[in-house]
CSV table of C-alpha atoms and ligand atoms in Angstrom, one decimal:
chain,number,residue,atom,x,y,z
A,1,MET,CA,20.7,-0.7,-8.6
A,2,THR,CA,23.7,1.0,-6.9
A,3,ASP,CA,26.2,-0.7,-4.7
A,4,ASP,CA,24.8,1.1,-1.7
A,5,ILE,CA,21.2,-0.1,-2.3
A,6,LEU,CA,22.5,-3.7,-2.9
A,7,ARG,CA,24.4,-3.5,0.4
A,8,GLN,CA,21.2,-2.4,2.2
A,9,TYR,CA,19.3,-5.2,0.6
A,10,LEU,CA,21.8,-7.8,1.7
A,11,SER,CA,22.0,-6.5,5.3
A,12,PHE,CA,18.2,-6.4,5.4
A,13,TYR,CA,18.0,-10.1,4.4
A,14,ARG,CA,20.8,-11.0,6.7
A,15,ASP,CA,18.8,-9.4,9.6
A,16,LEU,CA,15.9,-11.7,8.6
A,17,GLY,CA,18.2,-14.7,8.8
A,18,VAL,CA,18.0,-15.4,5.1
A,19,LYS,CA,21.2,-17.1,3.9
A,20,ASN,CA,20.5,-18.0,0.3
A,21,LEU,CA,19.3,-15.5,-2.3
A,22,TYR,CA,18.1,-16.2,-5.8
A,23,ARG,CA,17.6,-14.0,-8.8
A,24,ALA,CA,14.0,-12.8,-8.9
A,25,ALA,CA,11.9,-13.9,-11.8
A,26,ALA,CA,10.9,-10.3,-12.6
A,27,PRO,CA,8.9,-11.1,-15.8
A,28,ALA,CA,6.5,-13.3,-13.9
A,29,VAL,CA,5.1,-10.3,-12.1
A,30,GLN,CA,4.4,-8.7,-15.4
A,31,GLU,CA,2.6,-11.8,-16.8
A,32,GLU,CA,0.6,-12.2,-13.7
A,33,ILE,CA,-0.8,-8.7,-13.9
A,34,ALA,CA,-1.3,-8.8,-17.6
A,35,GLU,CA,-3.1,-12.1,-17.5
A,36,SER,CA,-5.4,-11.1,-14.7
A,37,PRO,CA,-6.4,-7.5,-15.3
A,38,GLN,CA,-9.8,-7.9,-13.7
A,39,VAL,CA,-10.7,-9.7,-10.5
A,40,GLY,CA,-13.4,-9.3,-7.9
A,41,PRO,CA,-17.1,-9.0,-8.7
A,42,PRO,CA,-17.9,-8.1,-12.3
A,43,ALA,CA,-19.2,-4.6,-12.8
A,44,GLN,CA,-20.3,-3.0,-16.0
A,45,ASN,CA,-17.9,-0.1,-15.8
A,46,SER,CA,-15.0,-2.2,-14.5
A,47,VAL,CA,-13.6,-3.3,-17.9
A,48,VAL,CA,-10.3,-1.7,-18.5
A,49,SER,CA,-7.2,-2.8,-20.3
A,50,PRO,CA,-4.5,-3.8,-17.9
A,51,PRO,CA,-1.9,-1.2,-16.8
A,52,LYS,CA,1.4,-1.3,-18.5
A,53,PRO,CA,3.5,-2.9,-15.8
A,54,VAL,CA,7.1,-2.3,-15.0
A,55,ARG,CA,8.7,-4.4,-12.2
A,56,SER,CA,7.0,-4.0,-8.9
A,57,PRO,CA,9.4,-2.6,-6.4
A,58,LEU,CA,8.1,-5.0,-3.7
A,59,PRO,CA,10.6,-7.8,-3.3
A,60,GLU,CA,9.3,-11.4,-3.2
A,61,LEU,CA,10.9,-12.6,-0.1
A,62,HIS,CA,9.5,-13.1,3.4
A,63,PRO,CA,10.1,-15.5,6.3
A,64,SER,CA,7.6,-18.3,6.7
A,65,ASP,CA,5.2,-17.8,9.7
A,66,ASP,CA,5.8,-14.1,9.5
A,67,THR,CA,3.8,-11.9,11.9
A,68,LEU,CA,3.3,-8.1,12.2
A,69,VAL,CA,5.0,-8.2,15.6
A,70,GLN,CA,8.0,-9.9,14.0
A,71,ILE,CA,8.1,-7.4,11.2
A,72,GLY,CA,7.9,-4.5,13.7
A,73,GLN,CA,10.8,-6.0,15.6
A,74,ASP,CA,12.8,-6.4,12.4
A,75,ILE,CA,12.3,-2.8,11.5
A,76,GLY,CA,13.6,-1.7,14.9
A,77,ASP,CA,15.2,1.7,14.8
A,78,CYS,CA,15.4,1.5,11.1
A,79,LYS,CA,17.9,3.6,9.1
A,80,ARG,CA,18.0,1.5,6.1
A,81,CYS,CA,17.2,4.4,3.8
A,82,ARG,CA,17.7,8.2,4.1
A,83,LEU,CA,14.1,8.8,5.4
A,84,GLY,CA,15.2,7.4,8.7
A,85,GLU,CA,17.4,10.4,9.3
A,86,GLY,CA,14.7,13.0,9.6
A,87,ARG,CA,11.7,11.1,11.1
A,88,LYS,CA,10.4,11.4,14.6
A,89,LYS,CA,8.5,8.1,14.7
A,90,ILE,CA,8.3,5.1,12.5
A,91,VAL,CA,4.7,4.7,11.3
A,92,PHE,CA,4.3,1.0,10.9
A,93,GLY,CA,0.6,0.6,10.4
A,94,SER,CA,-2.5,0.2,12.5
A,95,GLY,CA,-5.8,-1.7,12.7
A,96,ASN,CA,-7.0,-5.3,12.7
A,97,GLU,CA,-4.1,-7.7,12.2
A,98,GLN,CA,-6.5,-10.2,10.6
A,99,ALA,CA,-8.2,-7.5,8.5
A,100,ARG,CA,-10.0,-8.6,5.4
A,101,LEU,CA,-9.3,-5.2,3.9
A,102,VAL,CA,-6.0,-3.3,3.9
A,103,PHE,CA,-5.6,0.3,2.8
A,104,VAL,CA,-2.1,1.3,1.5
A,105,GLY,CA,-1.2,5.0,1.3
A,106,GLU,CA,2.1,6.7,0.4
A,107,GLY,CA,3.9,7.7,3.6
A,108,PRO,CA,3.5,9.5,6.9
A,109,GLY,CA,2.9,13.3,7.1
A,110,ALA,CA,3.6,15.6,10.0
A,111,ASP,CA,0.8,14.4,12.3
A,112,GLU,CA,1.6,10.8,11.6
A,113,ASP,CA,5.3,11.4,12.2
A,114,GLU,CA,4.4,12.9,15.6
A,115,GLN,CA,2.1,10.2,16.7
A,116,GLY,CA,3.6,7.1,15.0
A,117,LEU,CA,0.2,6.2,13.6
A,118,PRO,CA,-1.0,6.2,10.0
A,119,PHE,CA,-3.7,8.6,8.6
A,120,VAL,CA,-4.4,10.6,11.7
A,121,GLY,CA,-4.2,14.1,10.1
A,122,ARG,CA,-6.9,15.7,8.0
A,123,ALA,CA,-6.5,13.2,5.2
A,124,GLY,CA,-6.7,10.4,7.8
A,125,GLN,CA,-9.9,11.9,9.2
A,126,LEU,CA,-11.4,12.0,5.7
A,127,LEU,CA,-10.4,8.4,5.2
A,128,THR,CA,-12.0,7.3,8.4
A,129,GLN,CA,-15.2,9.2,7.4
A,130,MET,CA,-15.1,7.5,4.0
A,131,ILE,CA,-14.7,4.0,5.4
A,132,GLU,CA,-17.2,4.4,8.2
A,133,GLY,CA,-19.7,6.6,6.3
A,134,THR,CA,-19.8,4.4,3.2
A,135,ALA,CA,-20.1,1.3,5.3
A,136,HIS,CA,-23.0,2.8,7.3
A,137,LYS,CA,-24.8,3.9,4.2
A,138,GLU,CA,-24.4,0.5,2.6
A,139,GLY,CA,-25.5,-1.3,5.7
A,140,ILE,CA,-22.1,-2.9,6.4
A,141,PRO,CA,-21.2,-3.0,10.1
A,142,LEU,CA,-17.6,-1.8,9.9
A,143,SER,CA,-15.4,0.7,11.7
A,144,ARG,CA,-11.9,1.9,10.9
A,145,ALA,CA,-10.5,-0.5,13.6
A,146,ASP,CA,-11.8,-3.5,11.5
A,147,VAL,CA,-9.4,-2.7,8.6
A,148,TYR,CA,-5.7,-2.4,8.5
A,149,ILE,CA,-4.0,0.8,7.3
A,150,CYS,CA,-0.4,1.3,6.4
A,151,ASN,CA,1.9,3.1,3.9
A,152,VAL,CA,4.5,2.3,1.3
A,153,VAL,CA,7.3,4.0,3.3
A,154,LYS,CA,7.2,4.0,7.1
A,155,CYS,CA,9.1,7.3,7.7
A,156,ARG,CA,8.0,10.8,6.8
A,157,PRO,CA,9.7,12.2,3.6
A,158,PRO,CA,11.1,15.7,4.1
A,159,GLU,CA,8.6,18.4,3.2
A,160,ASN,CA,6.1,15.6,2.5
A,161,ARG,CA,7.7,15.0,-0.9
A,162,THR,CA,6.9,11.8,-2.8
A,163,PRO,CA,9.1,8.9,-1.8
A,164,LEU,CA,12.0,8.2,-4.2
A,165,PRO,CA,12.2,4.9,-6.0
A,166,ASP,CA,15.0,3.5,-3.9
A,167,GLU,CA,13.2,4.5,-0.7
A,168,MET,CA,10.1,2.7,-1.9
A,169,GLU,CA,12.2,-0.3,-2.8
A,170,ILE,CA,14.0,-0.6,0.5
A,171,CYS,CA,11.0,0.1,2.7
A,172,GLY,CA,8.7,-1.8,0.3
A,173,GLN,CA,10.1,-5.0,1.8
A,174,PHE,CA,8.2,-4.3,5.0
A,175,LEU,CA,5.0,-3.6,3.1
A,176,TYR,CA,5.4,-6.8,1.2
A,177,ARG,CA,5.8,-8.7,4.5
A,178,GLN,CA,2.9,-6.9,6.1
A,179,LEU,CA,0.6,-7.9,3.2
A,180,MET,CA,1.8,-11.4,3.1
A,181,ALA,CA,1.3,-11.8,6.9
A,182,ILE,CA,-2.2,-10.3,6.8
A,183,ARG,CA,-3.3,-11.9,3.5
A,184,PRO,CA,-6.4,-9.7,3.2
A,185,LYS,CA,-9.3,-10.5,0.8
A,186,ALA,CA,-8.6,-7.1,-0.9
A,187,ILE,CA,-6.3,-4.2,-0.9
A,188,CYS,CA,-7.3,-0.6,-1.6
A,189,ALA,CA,-4.4,1.4,-3.1
A,190,LEU,CA,-4.6,5.1,-2.2
A,191,GLY,CA,-2.9,7.3,-4.8
A,192,SER,CA,-0.1,6.9,-7.3
A,193,THR,CA,2.7,5.9,-4.9
A,194,ALA,CA,0.7,2.9,-3.6
A,195,VAL,CA,-0.2,2.0,-7.2
A,196,LYS,CA,3.5,2.1,-8.3
A,197,ALA,CA,4.5,0.0,-5.3
A,198,LEU,CA,1.8,-2.6,-5.7
A,199,LEU,CA,1.2,-2.8,-9.4
A,200,GLY,CA,4.6,-1.6,-10.7
A,201,THR,CA,2.9,0.7,-13.2
A,202,LYS,CA,3.3,4.4,-13.9
A,203,GLU,CA,-0.3,4.7,-15.2
A,204,GLY,CA,-2.3,7.3,-13.5
A,205,VAL,CA,-4.9,6.8,-10.7
A,206,THR,CA,-7.5,8.5,-12.9
A,207,ARG,CA,-7.3,5.7,-15.5
A,208,LEU,CA,-6.9,2.8,-13.1
A,209,ARG,CA,-9.4,3.8,-10.4
A,210,GLY,CA,-12.7,2.0,-10.0
A,211,HIS,CA,-11.3,-1.1,-11.7
A,212,TRP,CA,-10.0,-4.3,-10.1
A,213,GLN,CA,-6.3,-5.0,-10.4
A,214,LYS,CA,-4.2,-7.6,-8.7
A,215,TRP,CA,-1.2,-7.8,-6.4
A,216,ARG,CA,-0.1,-11.4,-6.5
A,217,ASP,CA,-3.4,-13.2,-6.1
A,218,ILE,CA,-5.1,-10.4,-4.0
A,219,PRO,CA,-7.6,-8.1,-5.7
A,220,VAL,CA,-6.6,-4.4,-5.6
A,221,MET,CA,-8.9,-1.5,-6.0
A,222,VAL,CA,-7.2,1.8,-6.9
A,223,THR,CA,-8.6,5.1,-5.8
A,224,TYR,CA,-7.5,8.6,-5.0
A,225,HIS,CA,-5.4,9.4,-2.0
A,226,PRO,CA,-7.5,11.3,0.6
A,227,SER,CA,-5.2,14.3,0.6
A,228,TYR,CA,-6.0,14.8,-3.1
A,229,LEU,CA,-9.7,14.7,-2.2
A,230,LEU,CA,-9.2,17.5,0.3
A,231,ARG,CA,-8.4,20.0,-2.4
A,232,PRO,CA,-11.6,22.1,-3.0
A,233,TYR,CA,-11.7,21.7,-6.7
A,234,ASN,CA,-11.8,17.9,-6.6
A,235,GLN,CA,-15.5,17.3,-5.8
A,236,ASN,CA,-15.9,14.9,-8.7
A,237,ALA,CA,-13.0,12.9,-7.5
A,238,LYS,CA,-14.6,12.7,-4.1
A,239,LYS,CA,-17.7,11.1,-5.6
A,240,GLU,CA,-15.6,8.7,-7.6
A,241,ALA,CA,-13.7,7.7,-4.5
A,242,TRP,CA,-16.9,6.9,-2.6
A,243,GLU,CA,-18.0,4.7,-5.5
A,244,ASP,CA,-14.6,2.9,-5.5
A,245,LEU,CA,-15.0,2.3,-1.8
A,246,LYS,CA,-18.5,1.0,-2.2
A,247,LYS,CA,-17.2,-1.6,-4.6
A,248,VAL,CA,-14.4,-2.7,-2.3
A,249,LEU,CA,-16.6,-2.9,0.8
A,250,HIS,CA,-19.3,-4.9,-0.9
A,251,TYR,CA,-16.7,-7.3,-2.4
A,252,VAL,CA,-15.0,-7.9,0.9
A,253,TYR,CA,-17.9,-7.8,3.4
A,254,ASP,CA,-21.0,-9.1,1.5
B,1,LIG,S1,11.4,4.6,5.4
B,1,LIG,FE1,11.4,2.4,5.8
B,1,LIG,S2,13.4,1.6,5.1
B,1,LIG,FE2,13.6,3.9,5.3
B,1,LIG,S3,14.3,4.2,7.4
B,1,LIG,FE3,12.1,4.3,7.5
B,1,LIG,S4,11.5,2.2,8.0
B,1,LIG,FE4,13.6,2.1,7.3
């Protein structure tokens, strides 16, 4: 960690009113994942060896009685990382604040940056169709407004590039707090950036998808990011993503 990042960390925690800091027990995260590779309902095809974890970039610190409103206020006009320089609007997240299911994507694109809302472009429309279409087919009364949707980073990376590790680490603090404030029954990680942030692994979505993982004590289903599914040659991936979503919806809402 560079001095610059350390300084940003400390000022972030000072903003939260945190006065005492302790060294994080990083290995505990690894053990937790390694000991609990499979959670949620058993399924025949869900047995997979656990991902090789590295340290999750989400820090383990949050104020007690945290709320989404408080987190939004703490973000303020955030410039804690370089992504703050080029954004139009911070995309905090949207949906039911007491959602039983949270979707975590990578970061805002151009449409999201304009509107300040997550997943409103083409990929977002596909995600809405997937959530509502799958729920309808499976007889689960659910609309997009019933779930919560957010991203690992809250500002649009230039040229829609993948967020860099330090950006994920700095902004991941807000994601951590959002998840701890909502405490959903399950999380759906959309794509490799969300996987890295939540599970701390570099293993690919193709290998992890369809199988239950864990973030702290919350089951995580990994699946493809909707923007990947929009590519015309990914029809198989589309079918797999629908299957993943079916598993999540039944686990959360049955
Ligand atoms: S990406 Fe996150 S940490 Fe970086 S400026 Fe935006 S809100 Fe702040």
